[in-house]
Tab-separated table of C-alpha atoms in Angstrom:
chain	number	residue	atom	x	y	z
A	1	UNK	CA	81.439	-66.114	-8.923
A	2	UNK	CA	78.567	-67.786	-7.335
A	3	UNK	CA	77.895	-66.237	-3.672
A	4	UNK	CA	77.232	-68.880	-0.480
A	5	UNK	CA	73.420	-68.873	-1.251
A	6	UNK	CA	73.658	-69.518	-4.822
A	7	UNK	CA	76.017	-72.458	-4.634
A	8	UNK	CA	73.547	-74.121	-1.973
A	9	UNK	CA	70.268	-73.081	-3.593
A	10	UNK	CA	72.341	-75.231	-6.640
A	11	UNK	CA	72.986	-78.125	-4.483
A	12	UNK	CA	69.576	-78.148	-3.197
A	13	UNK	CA	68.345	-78.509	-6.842
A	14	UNK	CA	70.707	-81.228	-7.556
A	15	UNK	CA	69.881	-83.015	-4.612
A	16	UNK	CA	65.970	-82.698	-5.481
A	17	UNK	CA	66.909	-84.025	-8.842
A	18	UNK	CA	68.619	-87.193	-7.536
A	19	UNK	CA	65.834	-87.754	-5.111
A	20	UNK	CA	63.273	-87.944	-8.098
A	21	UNK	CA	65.440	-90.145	-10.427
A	22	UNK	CA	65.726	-92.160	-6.782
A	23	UNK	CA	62.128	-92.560	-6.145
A	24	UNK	CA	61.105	-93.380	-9.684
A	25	UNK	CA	64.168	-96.329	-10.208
A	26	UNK	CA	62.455	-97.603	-6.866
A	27	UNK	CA	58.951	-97.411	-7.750
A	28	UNK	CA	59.979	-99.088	-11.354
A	29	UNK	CA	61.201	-102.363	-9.153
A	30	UNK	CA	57.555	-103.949	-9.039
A	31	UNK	CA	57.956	-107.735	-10.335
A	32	UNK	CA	60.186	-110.402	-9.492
A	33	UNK	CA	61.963	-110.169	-12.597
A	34	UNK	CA	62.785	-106.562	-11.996
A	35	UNK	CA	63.990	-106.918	-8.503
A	36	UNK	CA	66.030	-110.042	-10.021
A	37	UNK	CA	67.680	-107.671	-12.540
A	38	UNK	CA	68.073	-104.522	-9.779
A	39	UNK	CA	69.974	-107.391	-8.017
A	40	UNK	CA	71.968	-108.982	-10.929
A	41	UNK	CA	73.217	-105.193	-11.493
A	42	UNK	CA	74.027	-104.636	-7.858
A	43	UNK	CA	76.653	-107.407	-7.878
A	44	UNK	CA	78.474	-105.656	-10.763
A	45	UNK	CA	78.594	-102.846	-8.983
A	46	UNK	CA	78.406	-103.888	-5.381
A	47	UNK	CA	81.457	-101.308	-4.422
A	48	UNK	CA	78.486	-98.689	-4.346
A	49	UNK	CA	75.468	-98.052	-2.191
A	50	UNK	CA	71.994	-99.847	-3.769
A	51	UNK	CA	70.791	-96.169	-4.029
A	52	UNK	CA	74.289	-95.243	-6.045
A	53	UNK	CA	73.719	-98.399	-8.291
A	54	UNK	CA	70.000	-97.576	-8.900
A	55	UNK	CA	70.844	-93.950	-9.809
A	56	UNK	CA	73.937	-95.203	-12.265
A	57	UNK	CA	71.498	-98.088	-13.535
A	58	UNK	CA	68.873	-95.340	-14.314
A	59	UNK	CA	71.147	-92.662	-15.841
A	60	UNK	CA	73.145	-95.159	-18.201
A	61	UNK	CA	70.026	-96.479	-19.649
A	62	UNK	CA	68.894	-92.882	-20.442
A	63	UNK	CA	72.239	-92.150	-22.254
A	64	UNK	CA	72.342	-95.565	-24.158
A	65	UNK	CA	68.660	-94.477	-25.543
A	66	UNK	CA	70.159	-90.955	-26.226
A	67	UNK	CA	73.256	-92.655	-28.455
A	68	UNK	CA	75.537	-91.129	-25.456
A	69	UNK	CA	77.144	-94.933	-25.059
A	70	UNK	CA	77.289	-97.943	-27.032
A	71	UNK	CA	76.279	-100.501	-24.544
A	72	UNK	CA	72.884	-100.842	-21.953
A	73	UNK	CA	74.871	-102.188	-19.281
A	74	UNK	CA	77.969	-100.239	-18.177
A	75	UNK	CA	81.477	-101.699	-17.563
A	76	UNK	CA	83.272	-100.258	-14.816
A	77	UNK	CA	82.281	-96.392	-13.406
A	78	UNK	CA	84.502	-94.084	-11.838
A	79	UNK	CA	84.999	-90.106	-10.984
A	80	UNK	CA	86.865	-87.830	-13.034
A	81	UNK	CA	89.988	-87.783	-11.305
A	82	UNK	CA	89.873	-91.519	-10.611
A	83	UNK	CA	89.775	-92.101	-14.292
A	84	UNK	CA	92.945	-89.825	-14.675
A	85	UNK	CA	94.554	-91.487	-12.085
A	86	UNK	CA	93.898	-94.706	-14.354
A	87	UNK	CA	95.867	-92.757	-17.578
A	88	UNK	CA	92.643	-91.891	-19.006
A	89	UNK	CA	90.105	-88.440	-19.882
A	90	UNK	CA	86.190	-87.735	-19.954
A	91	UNK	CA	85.636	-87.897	-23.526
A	92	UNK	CA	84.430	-84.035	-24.297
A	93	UNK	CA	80.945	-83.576	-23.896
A	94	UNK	CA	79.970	-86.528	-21.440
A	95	UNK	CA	78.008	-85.435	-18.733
A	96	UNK	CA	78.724	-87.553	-15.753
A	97	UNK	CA	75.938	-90.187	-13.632
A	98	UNK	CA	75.056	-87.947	-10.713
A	99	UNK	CA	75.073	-89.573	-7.347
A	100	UNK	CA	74.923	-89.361	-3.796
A	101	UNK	CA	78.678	-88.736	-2.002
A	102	UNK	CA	78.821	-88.526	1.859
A	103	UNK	CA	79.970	-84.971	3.318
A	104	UNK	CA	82.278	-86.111	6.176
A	105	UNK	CA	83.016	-83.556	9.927
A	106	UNK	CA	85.416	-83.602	12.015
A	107	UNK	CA	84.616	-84.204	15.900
A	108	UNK	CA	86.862	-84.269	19.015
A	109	UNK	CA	86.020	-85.585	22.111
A	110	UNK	CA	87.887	-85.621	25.524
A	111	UNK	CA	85.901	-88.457	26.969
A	112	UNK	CA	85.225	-90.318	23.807
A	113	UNK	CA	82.764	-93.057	25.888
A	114	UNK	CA	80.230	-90.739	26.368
A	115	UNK	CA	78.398	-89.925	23.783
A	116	UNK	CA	77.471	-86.205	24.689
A	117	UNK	CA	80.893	-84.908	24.964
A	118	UNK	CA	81.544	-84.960	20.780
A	119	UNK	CA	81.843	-81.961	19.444
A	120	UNK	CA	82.334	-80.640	15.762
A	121	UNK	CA	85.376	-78.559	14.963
A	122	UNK	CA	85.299	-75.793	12.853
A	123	UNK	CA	87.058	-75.860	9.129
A	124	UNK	CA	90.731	-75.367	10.445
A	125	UNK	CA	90.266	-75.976	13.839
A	126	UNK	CA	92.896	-78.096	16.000
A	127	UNK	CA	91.469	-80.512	19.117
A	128	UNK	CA	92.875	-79.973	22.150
A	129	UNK	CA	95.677	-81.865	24.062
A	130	UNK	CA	94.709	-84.989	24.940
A	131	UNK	CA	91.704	-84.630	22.608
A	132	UNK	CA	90.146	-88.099	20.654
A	133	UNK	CA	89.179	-86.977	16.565
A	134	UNK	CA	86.791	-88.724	14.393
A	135	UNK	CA	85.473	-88.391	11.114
A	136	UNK	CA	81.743	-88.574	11.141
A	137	UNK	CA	78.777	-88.629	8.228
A	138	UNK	CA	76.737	-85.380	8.160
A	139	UNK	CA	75.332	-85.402	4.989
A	140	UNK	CA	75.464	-85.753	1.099
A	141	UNK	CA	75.727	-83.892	-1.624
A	142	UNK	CA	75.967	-84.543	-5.198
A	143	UNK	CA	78.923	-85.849	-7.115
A	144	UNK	CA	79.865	-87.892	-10.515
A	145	UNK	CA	81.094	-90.466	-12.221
A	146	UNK	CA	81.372	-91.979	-15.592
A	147	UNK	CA	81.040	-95.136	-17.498
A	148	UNK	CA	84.510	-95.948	-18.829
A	149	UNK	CA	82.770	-95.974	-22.494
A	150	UNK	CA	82.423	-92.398	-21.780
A	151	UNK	CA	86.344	-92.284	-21.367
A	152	UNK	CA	89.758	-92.490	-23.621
A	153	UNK	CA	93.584	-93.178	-23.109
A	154	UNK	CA	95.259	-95.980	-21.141
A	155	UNK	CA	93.494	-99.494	-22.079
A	156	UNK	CA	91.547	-100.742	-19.036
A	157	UNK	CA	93.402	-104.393	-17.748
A	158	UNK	CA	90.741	-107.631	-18.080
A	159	UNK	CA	89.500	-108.746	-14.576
A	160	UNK	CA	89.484	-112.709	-14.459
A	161	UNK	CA	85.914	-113.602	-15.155
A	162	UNK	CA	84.087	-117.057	-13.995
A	163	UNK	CA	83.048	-119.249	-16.854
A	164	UNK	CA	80.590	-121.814	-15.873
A	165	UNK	CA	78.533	-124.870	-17.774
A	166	UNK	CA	74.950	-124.976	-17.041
A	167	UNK	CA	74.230	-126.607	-13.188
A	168	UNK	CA	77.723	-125.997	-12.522
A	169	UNK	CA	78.788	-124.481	-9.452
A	170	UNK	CA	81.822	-122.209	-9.019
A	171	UNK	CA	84.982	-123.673	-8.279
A	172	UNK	CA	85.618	-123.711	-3.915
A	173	UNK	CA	82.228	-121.528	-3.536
A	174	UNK	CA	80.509	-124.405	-1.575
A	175	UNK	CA	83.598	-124.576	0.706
A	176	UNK	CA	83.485	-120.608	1.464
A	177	UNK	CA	80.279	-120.252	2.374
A	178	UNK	CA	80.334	-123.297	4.853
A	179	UNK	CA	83.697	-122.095	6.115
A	180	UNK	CA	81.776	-118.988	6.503
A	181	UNK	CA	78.746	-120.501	7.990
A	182	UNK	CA	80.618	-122.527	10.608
A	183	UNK	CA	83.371	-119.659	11.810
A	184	UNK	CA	79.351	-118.260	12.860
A	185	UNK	CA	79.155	-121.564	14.783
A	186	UNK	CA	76.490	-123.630	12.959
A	187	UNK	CA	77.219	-126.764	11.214
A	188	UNK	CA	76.511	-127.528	7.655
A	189	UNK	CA	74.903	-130.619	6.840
A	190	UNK	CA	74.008	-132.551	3.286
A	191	UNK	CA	70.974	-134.361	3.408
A	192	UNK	CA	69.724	-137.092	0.958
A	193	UNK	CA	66.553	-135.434	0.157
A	194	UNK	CA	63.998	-133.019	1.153
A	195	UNK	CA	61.854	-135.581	2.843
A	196	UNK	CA	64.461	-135.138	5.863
A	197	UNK	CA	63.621	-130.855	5.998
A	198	UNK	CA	59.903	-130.977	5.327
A	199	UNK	CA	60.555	-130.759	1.593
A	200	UNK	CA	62.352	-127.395	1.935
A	201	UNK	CA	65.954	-127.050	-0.220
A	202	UNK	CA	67.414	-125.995	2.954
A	203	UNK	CA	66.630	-125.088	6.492
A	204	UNK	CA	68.700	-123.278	8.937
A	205	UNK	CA	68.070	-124.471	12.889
A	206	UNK	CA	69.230	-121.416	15.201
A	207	UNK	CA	68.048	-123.698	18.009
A	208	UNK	CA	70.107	-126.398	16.862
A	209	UNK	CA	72.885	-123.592	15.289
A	210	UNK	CA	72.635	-125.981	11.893
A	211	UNK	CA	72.205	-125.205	8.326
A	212	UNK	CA	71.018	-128.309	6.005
A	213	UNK	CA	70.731	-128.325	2.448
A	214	UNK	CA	69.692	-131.385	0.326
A	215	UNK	CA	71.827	-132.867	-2.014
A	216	UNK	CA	69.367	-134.676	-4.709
A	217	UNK	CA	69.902	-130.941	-6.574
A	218	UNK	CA	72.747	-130.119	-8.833
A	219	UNK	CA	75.796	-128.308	-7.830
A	220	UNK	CA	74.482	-124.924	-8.934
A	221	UNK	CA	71.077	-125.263	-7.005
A	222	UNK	CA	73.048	-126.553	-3.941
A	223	UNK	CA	75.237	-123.544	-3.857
A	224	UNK	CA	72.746	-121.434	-4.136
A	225	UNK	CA	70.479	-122.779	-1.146
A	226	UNK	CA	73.742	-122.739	0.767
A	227	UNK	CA	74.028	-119.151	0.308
A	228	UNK	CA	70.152	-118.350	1.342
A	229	UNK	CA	71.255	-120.116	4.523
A	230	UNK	CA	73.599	-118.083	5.163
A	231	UNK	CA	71.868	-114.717	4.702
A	232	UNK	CA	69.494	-116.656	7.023
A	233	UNK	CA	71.985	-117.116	9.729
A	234	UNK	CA	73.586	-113.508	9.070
A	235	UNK	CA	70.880	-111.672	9.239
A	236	UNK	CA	67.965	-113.011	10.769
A	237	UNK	CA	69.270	-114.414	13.774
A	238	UNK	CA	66.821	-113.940	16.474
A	239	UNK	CA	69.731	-111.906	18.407
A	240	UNK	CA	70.050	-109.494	15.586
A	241	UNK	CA	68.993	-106.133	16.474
A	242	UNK	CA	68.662	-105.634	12.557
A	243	UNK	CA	66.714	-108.521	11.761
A	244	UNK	CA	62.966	-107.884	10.435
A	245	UNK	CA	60.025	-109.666	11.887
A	246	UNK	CA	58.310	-110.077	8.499
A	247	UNK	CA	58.816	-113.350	7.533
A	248	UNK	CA	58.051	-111.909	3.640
A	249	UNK	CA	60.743	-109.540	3.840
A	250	UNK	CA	63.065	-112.162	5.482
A	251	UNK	CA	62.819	-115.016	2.587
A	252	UNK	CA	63.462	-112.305	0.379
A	253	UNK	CA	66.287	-110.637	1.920
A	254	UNK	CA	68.155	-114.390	2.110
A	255	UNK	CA	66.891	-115.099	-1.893
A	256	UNK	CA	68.301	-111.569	-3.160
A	257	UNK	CA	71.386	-112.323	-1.520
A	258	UNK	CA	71.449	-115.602	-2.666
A	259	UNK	CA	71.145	-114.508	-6.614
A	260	UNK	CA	73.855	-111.833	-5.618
A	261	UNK	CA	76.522	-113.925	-4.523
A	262	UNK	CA	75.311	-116.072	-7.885
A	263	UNK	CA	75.857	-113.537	-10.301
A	264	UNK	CA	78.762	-112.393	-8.709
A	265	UNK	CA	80.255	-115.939	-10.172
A	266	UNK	CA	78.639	-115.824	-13.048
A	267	UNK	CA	75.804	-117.977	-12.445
A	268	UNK	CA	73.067	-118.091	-14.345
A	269	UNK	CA	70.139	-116.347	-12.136
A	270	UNK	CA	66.858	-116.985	-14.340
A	271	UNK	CA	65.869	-119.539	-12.690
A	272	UNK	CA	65.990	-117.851	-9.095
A	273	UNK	CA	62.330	-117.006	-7.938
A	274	UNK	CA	61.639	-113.928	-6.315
A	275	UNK	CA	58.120	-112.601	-4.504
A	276	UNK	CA	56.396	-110.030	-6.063
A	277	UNK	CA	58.029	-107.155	-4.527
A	278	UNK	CA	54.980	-104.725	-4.092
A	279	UNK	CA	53.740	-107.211	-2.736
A	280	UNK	CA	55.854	-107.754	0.539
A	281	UNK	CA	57.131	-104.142	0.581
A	282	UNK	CA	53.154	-102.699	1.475
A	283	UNK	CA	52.135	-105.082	3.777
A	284	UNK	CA	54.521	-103.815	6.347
A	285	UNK	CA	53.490	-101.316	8.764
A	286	UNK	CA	54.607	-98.148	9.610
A	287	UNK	CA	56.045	-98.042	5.813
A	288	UNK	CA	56.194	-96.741	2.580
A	289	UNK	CA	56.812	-99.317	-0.267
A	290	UNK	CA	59.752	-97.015	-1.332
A	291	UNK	CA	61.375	-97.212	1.982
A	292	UNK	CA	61.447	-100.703	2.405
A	293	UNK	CA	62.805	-101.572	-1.168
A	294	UNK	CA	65.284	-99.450	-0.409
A	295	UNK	CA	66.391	-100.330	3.115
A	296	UNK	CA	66.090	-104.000	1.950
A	297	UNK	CA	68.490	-103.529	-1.289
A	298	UNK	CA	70.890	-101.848	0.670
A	299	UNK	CA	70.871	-104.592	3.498
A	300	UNK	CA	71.027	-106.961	0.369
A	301	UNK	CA	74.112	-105.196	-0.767
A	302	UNK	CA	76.276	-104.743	2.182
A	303	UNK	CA	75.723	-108.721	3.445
A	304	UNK	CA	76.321	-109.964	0.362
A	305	UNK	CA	79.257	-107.847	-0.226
A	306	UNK	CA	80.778	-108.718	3.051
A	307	UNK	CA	80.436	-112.631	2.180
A	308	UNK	CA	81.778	-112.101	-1.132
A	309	UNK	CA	84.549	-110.290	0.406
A	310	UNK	CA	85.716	-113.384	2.467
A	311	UNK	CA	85.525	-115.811	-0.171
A	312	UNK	CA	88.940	-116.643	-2.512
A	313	UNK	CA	86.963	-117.515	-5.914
A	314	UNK	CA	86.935	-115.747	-9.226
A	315	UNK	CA	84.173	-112.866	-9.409
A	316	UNK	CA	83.304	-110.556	-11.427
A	317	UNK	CA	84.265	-107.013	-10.683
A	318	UNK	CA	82.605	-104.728	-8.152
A	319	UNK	CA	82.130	-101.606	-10.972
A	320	UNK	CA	85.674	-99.776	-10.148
A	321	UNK	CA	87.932	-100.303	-13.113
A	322	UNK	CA	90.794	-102.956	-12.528
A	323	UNK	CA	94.013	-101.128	-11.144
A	324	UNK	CA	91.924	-98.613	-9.062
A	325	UNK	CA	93.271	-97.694	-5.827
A	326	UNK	CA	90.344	-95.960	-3.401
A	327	UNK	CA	91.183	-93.723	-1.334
A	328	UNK	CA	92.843	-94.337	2.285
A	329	UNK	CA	90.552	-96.940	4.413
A	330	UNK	CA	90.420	-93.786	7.049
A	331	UNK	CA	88.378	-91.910	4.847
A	332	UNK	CA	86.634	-95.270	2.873
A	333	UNK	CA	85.151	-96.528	6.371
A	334	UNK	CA	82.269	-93.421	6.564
A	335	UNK	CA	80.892	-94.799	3.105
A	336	UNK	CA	81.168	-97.701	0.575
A	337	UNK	CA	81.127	-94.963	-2.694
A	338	UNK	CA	83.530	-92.645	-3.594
A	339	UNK	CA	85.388	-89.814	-3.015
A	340	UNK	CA	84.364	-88.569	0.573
A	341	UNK	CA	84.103	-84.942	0.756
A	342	UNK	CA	85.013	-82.975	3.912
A	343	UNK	CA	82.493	-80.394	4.784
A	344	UNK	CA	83.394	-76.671	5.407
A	345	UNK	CA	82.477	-75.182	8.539
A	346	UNK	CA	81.683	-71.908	6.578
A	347	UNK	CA	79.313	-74.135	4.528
A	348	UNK	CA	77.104	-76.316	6.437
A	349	UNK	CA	74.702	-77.804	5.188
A	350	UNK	CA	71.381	-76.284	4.898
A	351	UNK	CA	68.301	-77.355	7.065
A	352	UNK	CA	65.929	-78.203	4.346
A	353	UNK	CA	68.849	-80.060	2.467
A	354	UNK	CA	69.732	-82.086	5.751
A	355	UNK	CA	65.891	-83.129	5.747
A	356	UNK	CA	65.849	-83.955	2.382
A	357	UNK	CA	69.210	-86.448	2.304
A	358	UNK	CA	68.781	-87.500	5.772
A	359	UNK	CA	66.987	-90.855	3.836
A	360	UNK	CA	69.602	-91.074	1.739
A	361	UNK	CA	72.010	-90.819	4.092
A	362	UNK	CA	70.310	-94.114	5.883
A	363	UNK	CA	71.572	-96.468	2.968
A	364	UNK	CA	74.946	-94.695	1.737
């Protein structure tokens, strides 16, 4: 039996381990074409964290080259007793993706409007009378999943996939995201041709809360400009607190999304034109390349993911295996990946492991 130390000196390691695998995915994203595929696999898996996707993304490649799996690409990924829960085993001998799981505390609070008065309770403790209780994040710590070709039993139900003709768009995708765009009170407009937006595709006016798009495009380019637009006007506003100040970052933030939402309909994506990413993620100050690819993928993520969300088309499937149920939206609202896991109070975590997941923490 492991003692206290031991299992934390273990968790440390595996935490150090998914940090590497972390930095180096990251540091591999370098091109356009890359950051176009990072993003392509992000909206097949957009139920997870960009971090979780990258580390899944980097660890299924590795067992496809070892013979683990029979595919590059995985299907649909979930944890072991997910995939039981589904009428279907770990095949003996797969080792699961590591990733990064948030470790969830309990606080209690009297006079929940001020901030100060929060305070964590202990493993089995009970609030007092009167007492508010909240579940908070205060950490991470390692946990798996697996590919379902890593898996046997039940068969796994088809999702309904979109099948589209070249410079098709999807079917009512248009109509979503200018429903969307105008419930954030801007009007959409379709313009004969660029001439009338300075020869841009599109243009979004928060002065004049618009959003044009010219129509001498097909369907498929239209859609797409539509949904750069709206990135635009969700998260760039010049009253977001969130929004960056680098215009670099900014286009690319509103084109990643746009391919996102795209591939998430099964759009074809090759054509979509993305900066050189090393080349707007070191020209901002203050820092590191790493950090910015990953706070922009995860911003990426979570806006596309929200739009997608809203939208009644046909998608693709978000990486959890048709008939999933997560667990309860109490426990699903402290992180977008799975399995939250409450933390002891005999078993905090350590300082040096709070240091080192503190950045991860940022983009679970």
């Amino acid at each position: 039996m492991a003692t206290a130390d031991e299992a934390r000196a273990a968790r440390d390691a595996k935490l150090d381990t998914l940090h590497d695998k972390l930095t180096t995915a990251v540091e591999q994203l370098v091109s356009g074409s890359d950051w176009r595929q990072a993003l392509e696999f992000a909206a097949r898996f957009r139920a997870r964290s960009f971090n979780n996707t990258l580390l899944i993304w980097a660890q299924h490649q590795s067992a496809f080259e070892a013979g683990r799996v029979p595919e590059p690409m995985p299907s649909y990924v979930a944890g072991f007793k997910q995939w039981q829960s589904l009428g279907r085993q770990v095949s003996k001998g797969q080792p699961g993706y590591m990733i990064l799981a948030p470790v969830t505390g309990r606080f209690a609070s009297a006079t929940p409007s001020v901030v100060e008065s929060w305070r964590r309770l202990g493993r089995f403790e009970k609030p007092k009378p009167g007492e508010a209780v909240r579940s908070r994040l205060v950490g991470v710590r390692p946990a798996y999943v697996w590919d379902a070709s890593q898996t046997a039993g039940d068969p796994i139900p088809e999702a309904p996939h979109p099948h589209l003709l070249e410079g098709e768009a999807p079917s009512g995708l248009w109509e979503g995201l200018a429903a969307r765009a105008e419930a954030e009170g801007f009007a959409v407009l379709r313009l004969p041709h660029e001439g009338m937006i300075h020869g841009a595709n599109g243009v979004t006016d928060f002065a004049a809360r618009t959003v044009a798009v010219r129509e001498n495009m097909d369907p498929a380019a239209q859609v797409k400009t539509l949904a750069h637009e709206l990135a635009h006007v969700l998260m760039h506003g010049p009253d977001n607190a969130d929004a960056t100040g680098h215009r670099g970052i900014g286009e690319v933030e509103a084109e990643s999304v746009a391919l996102m939402i795209g591939a998430a309909h099964g759009m074809d994506t090759s054509g979509y034109t993305i900066p050189y990413v090393t080349g707007w993620a070191s020209n901002v100050d203050g820092k590191a390349p790493v950090e910015v690819i990953q706070a922009t993928g995860e911003r990426v993520r979570k806006t596309a993911a929200t739009i997608l969300d809203d939208l009644d088309t046909v998608q693709i499937g978000n990486g959890d295996p048709p008939g999933l149920i997560r667990d309860t939206p109490a426990t699903r609202t402290s992180s977008p990946i799975l399995e939250p896991v409450a933390e002891s109070a005999s078993d905090p975590l350590t300082e040096s492991s709070q240091r080192r997941s503190s950045a991860a923490m940022r983009s679970l």
